[in-house]
XYZ file of C-alpha atoms in Angstrom:
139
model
C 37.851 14.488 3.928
C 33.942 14.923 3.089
C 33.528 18.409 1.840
C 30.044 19.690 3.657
C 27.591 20.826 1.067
C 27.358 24.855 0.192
C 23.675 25.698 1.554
C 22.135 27.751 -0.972
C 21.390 31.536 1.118
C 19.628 31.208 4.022
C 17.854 27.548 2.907
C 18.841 24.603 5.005
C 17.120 20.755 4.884
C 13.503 20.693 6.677
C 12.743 24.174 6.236
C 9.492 25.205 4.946
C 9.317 27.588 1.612
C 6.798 29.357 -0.621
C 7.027 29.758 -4.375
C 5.309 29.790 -7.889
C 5.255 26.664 -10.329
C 7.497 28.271 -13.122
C 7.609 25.057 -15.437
C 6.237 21.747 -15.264
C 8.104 18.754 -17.007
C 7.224 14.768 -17.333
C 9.035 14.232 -14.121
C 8.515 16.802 -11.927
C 8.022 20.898 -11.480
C 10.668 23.777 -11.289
C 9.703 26.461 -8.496
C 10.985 29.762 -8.051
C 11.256 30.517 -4.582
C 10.261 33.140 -2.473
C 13.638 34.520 -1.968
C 14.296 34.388 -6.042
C 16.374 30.717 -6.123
C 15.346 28.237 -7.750
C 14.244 24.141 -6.955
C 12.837 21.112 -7.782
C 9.784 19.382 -6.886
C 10.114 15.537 -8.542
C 6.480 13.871 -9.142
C 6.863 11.238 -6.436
C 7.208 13.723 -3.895
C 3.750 15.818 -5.074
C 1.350 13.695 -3.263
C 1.342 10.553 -1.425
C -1.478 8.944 -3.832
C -0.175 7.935 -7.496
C 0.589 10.720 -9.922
C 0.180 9.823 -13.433
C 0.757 13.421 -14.694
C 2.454 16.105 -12.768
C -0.374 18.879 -14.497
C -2.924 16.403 -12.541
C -1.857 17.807 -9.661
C 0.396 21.961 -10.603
C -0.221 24.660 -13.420
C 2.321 27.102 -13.887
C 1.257 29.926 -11.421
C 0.222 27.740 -8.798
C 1.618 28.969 -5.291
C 2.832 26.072 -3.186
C 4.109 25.470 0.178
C 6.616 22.744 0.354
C 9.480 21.214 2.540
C 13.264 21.208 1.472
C 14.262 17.233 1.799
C 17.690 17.470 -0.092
C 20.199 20.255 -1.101
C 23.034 18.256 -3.665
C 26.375 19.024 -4.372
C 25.841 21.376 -7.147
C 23.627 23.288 -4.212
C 20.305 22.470 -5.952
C 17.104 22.441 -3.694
C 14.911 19.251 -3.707
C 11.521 19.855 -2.434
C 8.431 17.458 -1.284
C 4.724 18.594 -1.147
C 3.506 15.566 0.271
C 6.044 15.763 3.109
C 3.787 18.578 4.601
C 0.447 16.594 3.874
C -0.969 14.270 6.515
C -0.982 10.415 5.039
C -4.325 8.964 5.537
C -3.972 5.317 7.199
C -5.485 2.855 4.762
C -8.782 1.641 5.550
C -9.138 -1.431 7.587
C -11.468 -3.483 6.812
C -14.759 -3.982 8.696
C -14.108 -7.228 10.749
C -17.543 -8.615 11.662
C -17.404 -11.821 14.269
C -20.658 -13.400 12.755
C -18.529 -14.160 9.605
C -16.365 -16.169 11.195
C -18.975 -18.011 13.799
C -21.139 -18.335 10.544
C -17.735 -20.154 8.638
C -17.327 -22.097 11.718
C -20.800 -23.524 11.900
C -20.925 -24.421 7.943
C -17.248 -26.200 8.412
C -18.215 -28.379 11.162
C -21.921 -29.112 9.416
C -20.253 -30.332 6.778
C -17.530 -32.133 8.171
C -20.250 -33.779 10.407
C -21.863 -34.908 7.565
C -18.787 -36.541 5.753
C -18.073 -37.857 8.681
C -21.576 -39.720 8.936
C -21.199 -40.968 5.246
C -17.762 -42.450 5.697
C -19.436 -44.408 8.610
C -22.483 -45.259 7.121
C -20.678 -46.247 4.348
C -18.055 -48.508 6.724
C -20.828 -50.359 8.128
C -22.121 -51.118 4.523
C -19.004 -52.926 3.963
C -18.990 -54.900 7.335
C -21.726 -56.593 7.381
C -21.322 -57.754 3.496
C -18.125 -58.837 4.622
C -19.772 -60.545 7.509
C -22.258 -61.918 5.395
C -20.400 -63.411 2.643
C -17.500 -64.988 5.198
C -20.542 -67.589 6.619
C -20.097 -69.272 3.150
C -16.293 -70.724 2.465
C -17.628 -72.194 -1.040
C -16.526 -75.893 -0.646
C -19.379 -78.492 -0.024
């Protein structure tokens, strides 16, 4: 039988908190809580663009909002900052229809002119072939 995790008072998954950066580490930033507990903020959950440093982004002080995204079994509070920031889509890029008529023209100008080579260069041969077959060599 799965034991259900002991919710730390009154804080359940998806609920929205205050607190104050007490300590910031390599990998993420402790918070104290409004209500006096304590949790965890990892760096890939401060902001959805890269952070290289978590002081980039929190100072010891700071007040932050943040969402609760995972309570373990030892009852310890994850929380996510970028879960309550809206994520940007990425820029599209600009599609303009000339580039592709322009692409299309150059292709087939081109190809029309191979095209004319190769045959020019056909007929060459032909008629030296024609030419030289009049003769057989024996008098």
């Amino acid at each position: 039988m799965v034991d259900k995790v002991p919710a730390p008072s009154g804080v359940s998954v998806g609920d929205v908190l205050n607190g104050i950066v007490e300590h910031v580490a390599a990998y993420g930033a402790f918070i104290r809580l409004e209500s006096g507990q304590k949790a965890m903020v990892h760096i890939s959950e401060l902001s959805h663009n890269y952070v290289k440093k978590v002081e980039d982004v929190l100072e010891v002080g700071q007040k932050i909002t943040a969402k609760v995204i995972k309570i373990d079994e030892k009852a310890r509070i994850d929380l996510s900052i970028k879960a309550l920031q809206v994520k940007e889509p990425p820029a599209r890029p600009v599609y303009r229809e000339d580039d592709f008529e322009k692409k299309l023209t150059t292709f087939l100008k081109f190809s029309d002119e191979k095209i004319a080579d190769l045959s020019k260069s056909k007929e060459v041969r032909s008629t030296k072939r024609k030419a030289g077959s009049g003769t057989t060599g024996k008098k």
